[in-house]
């Protein structure tokens, strides 16, 4: 029997183990991303809550701005450039739009 043929089962086992380790690492990364997304959403709610309070700055968030934040937090663009499209990461256009609306109403 050829030496290469007898080495195949060992190579296959090593590849399977490496693949399992990669899959485990991907699963751990997915959990970490989910935790970070949850924390990000929580922090956004806290920041939005600061605008709802009548604080020293005197800013109040209008219901429309809150609806935009809700859509944005669900992963959709609210800016005129990409409105309604799925969002990955942050969008400065969306932030500018929502904050512009808050400042106009609160002034």
CSV table of C-alpha atoms in Angstrom, one decimal:
chain,number,residue,atom,x,y,z
A,1,UNK,CA,0.0,0.0,0.0
A,2,UNK,CA,1.2,3.5,-0.8
A,3,UNK,CA,2.4,5.6,2.2
A,4,UNK,CA,0.3,8.6,1.0
A,5,UNK,CA,-2.9,6.5,1.1
A,6,UNK,CA,-2.2,5.4,4.7
A,7,UNK,CA,-1.6,9.0,5.8
A,8,UNK,CA,-4.9,10.2,4.5
A,9,UNK,CA,-7.1,9.2,7.4
A,10,UNK,CA,-4.7,11.1,9.8
A,11,UNK,CA,-4.7,14.2,7.6
A,12,UNK,CA,-8.5,14.0,7.4
A,13,UNK,CA,-8.8,13.8,11.2
A,14,UNK,CA,-6.5,16.8,11.7
A,15,UNK,CA,-8.5,18.8,9.2
A,16,UNK,CA,-11.8,17.9,10.9
A,17,UNK,CA,-10.3,19.0,14.3
A,18,UNK,CA,-9.1,22.3,12.8
A,19,UNK,CA,-12.6,22.8,11.2
A,20,UNK,CA,-14.3,22.1,14.6
A,21,UNK,CA,-12.0,24.7,16.3
A,22,UNK,CA,-12.8,27.2,13.6
A,23,UNK,CA,-16.5,26.6,14.0
A,24,UNK,CA,-16.2,27.0,17.8
A,25,UNK,CA,-14.4,30.2,17.4
A,26,UNK,CA,-17.0,31.5,15.0
A,27,UNK,CA,-19.7,30.6,17.5
A,28,UNK,CA,-17.9,32.5,20.3
A,29,UNK,CA,-17.5,35.5,18.0
A,30,UNK,CA,-21.2,35.4,17.2
A,31,UNK,CA,-22.0,35.5,20.9
A,32,UNK,CA,-19.6,38.4,21.4
A,33,UNK,CA,-21.1,40.4,18.5
A,34,UNK,CA,-24.6,39.8,19.9
A,35,UNK,CA,-23.5,41.0,23.4
A,36,UNK,CA,-21.9,44.1,21.8
A,37,UNK,CA,-25.1,44.8,19.7
A,38,UNK,CA,-27.2,44.5,22.8
A,39,UNK,CA,-24.9,46.9,24.7
A,40,UNK,CA,-25.0,49.3,21.8
A,41,UNK,CA,-28.8,49.3,21.7
A,42,UNK,CA,-28.9,49.8,25.5
A,43,UNK,CA,-26.5,52.8,25.3
A,44,UNK,CA,-28.5,54.3,22.5
A,45,UNK,CA,-31.6,54.1,24.6
A,46,UNK,CA,-29.8,55.8,27.5
A,47,UNK,CA,-28.5,58.6,25.2
A,48,UNK,CA,-32.0,59.0,23.7
A,49,UNK,CA,-33.4,59.1,27.3
A,50,UNK,CA,-31.1,62.1,28.1
A,51,UNK,CA,-32.8,64.0,25.3
A,52,UNK,CA,-36.2,63.2,26.7
A,53,UNK,CA,-35.4,64.8,30.0
A,54,UNK,CA,-35.8,68.5,30.4
A,55,UNK,CA,-32.2,69.1,31.5
A,56,UNK,CA,-29.9,72.1,31.5
A,57,UNK,CA,-29.6,72.1,27.7
A,58,UNK,CA,-33.4,72.3,27.4
A,59,UNK,CA,-33.5,69.7,24.6
A,60,UNK,CA,-36.6,67.5,24.2
A,61,UNK,CA,-36.8,64.7,21.7
A,62,UNK,CA,-39.9,64.7,19.5
A,63,UNK,CA,-41.9,61.5,19.0
A,64,UNK,CA,-40.8,61.4,15.3
A,65,UNK,CA,-37.1,61.4,16.3
A,66,UNK,CA,-37.8,58.5,18.7
A,67,UNK,CA,-39.4,56.6,15.9
A,68,UNK,CA,-36.4,57.3,13.7
A,69,UNK,CA,-34.1,56.0,16.5
A,70,UNK,CA,-36.2,52.9,16.8
A,71,UNK,CA,-36.0,52.2,13.1
A,72,UNK,CA,-32.2,52.9,13.2
A,73,UNK,CA,-31.8,50.6,16.2
A,74,UNK,CA,-33.6,47.8,14.3
A,75,UNK,CA,-30.9,48.1,11.6
A,76,UNK,CA,-32.4,50.3,9.0
A,77,UNK,CA,-31.2,53.6,7.5
A,78,UNK,CA,-33.4,56.6,8.1
A,79,UNK,CA,-31.3,59.1,6.1
A,80,UNK,CA,-32.4,60.3,2.6
A,81,UNK,CA,-29.3,58.6,1.1
A,82,UNK,CA,-30.2,55.0,2.0
A,83,UNK,CA,-33.7,55.3,3.6
A,84,UNK,CA,-35.2,51.9,4.4
A,85,UNK,CA,-32.2,49.8,3.4
A,86,UNK,CA,-30.5,47.4,5.8
A,87,UNK,CA,-27.7,49.0,7.8
A,88,UNK,CA,-24.4,47.5,8.9
A,89,UNK,CA,-22.4,49.7,11.2
A,90,UNK,CA,-23.1,53.3,12.0
A,91,UNK,CA,-24.3,56.0,9.5
A,92,UNK,CA,-23.3,59.6,10.0
A,93,UNK,CA,-26.1,60.7,7.6
A,94,UNK,CA,-28.7,59.0,9.9
A,95,UNK,CA,-27.2,60.6,13.0
A,96,UNK,CA,-27.2,64.0,11.4
A,97,UNK,CA,-30.8,63.7,10.3
A,98,UNK,CA,-32.1,62.5,13.7
A,99,UNK,CA,-30.0,65.1,15.7
A,100,UNK,CA,-31.1,67.9,13.4
A,101,UNK,CA,-34.7,67.1,14.1
A,102,UNK,CA,-34.1,67.0,17.8
A,103,UNK,CA,-32.3,70.3,17.9
A,104,UNK,CA,-35.1,72.1,15.9
A,105,UNK,CA,-37.8,70.8,18.1
A,106,UNK,CA,-36.0,71.4,21.4
A,107,UNK,CA,-35.0,75.0,20.6
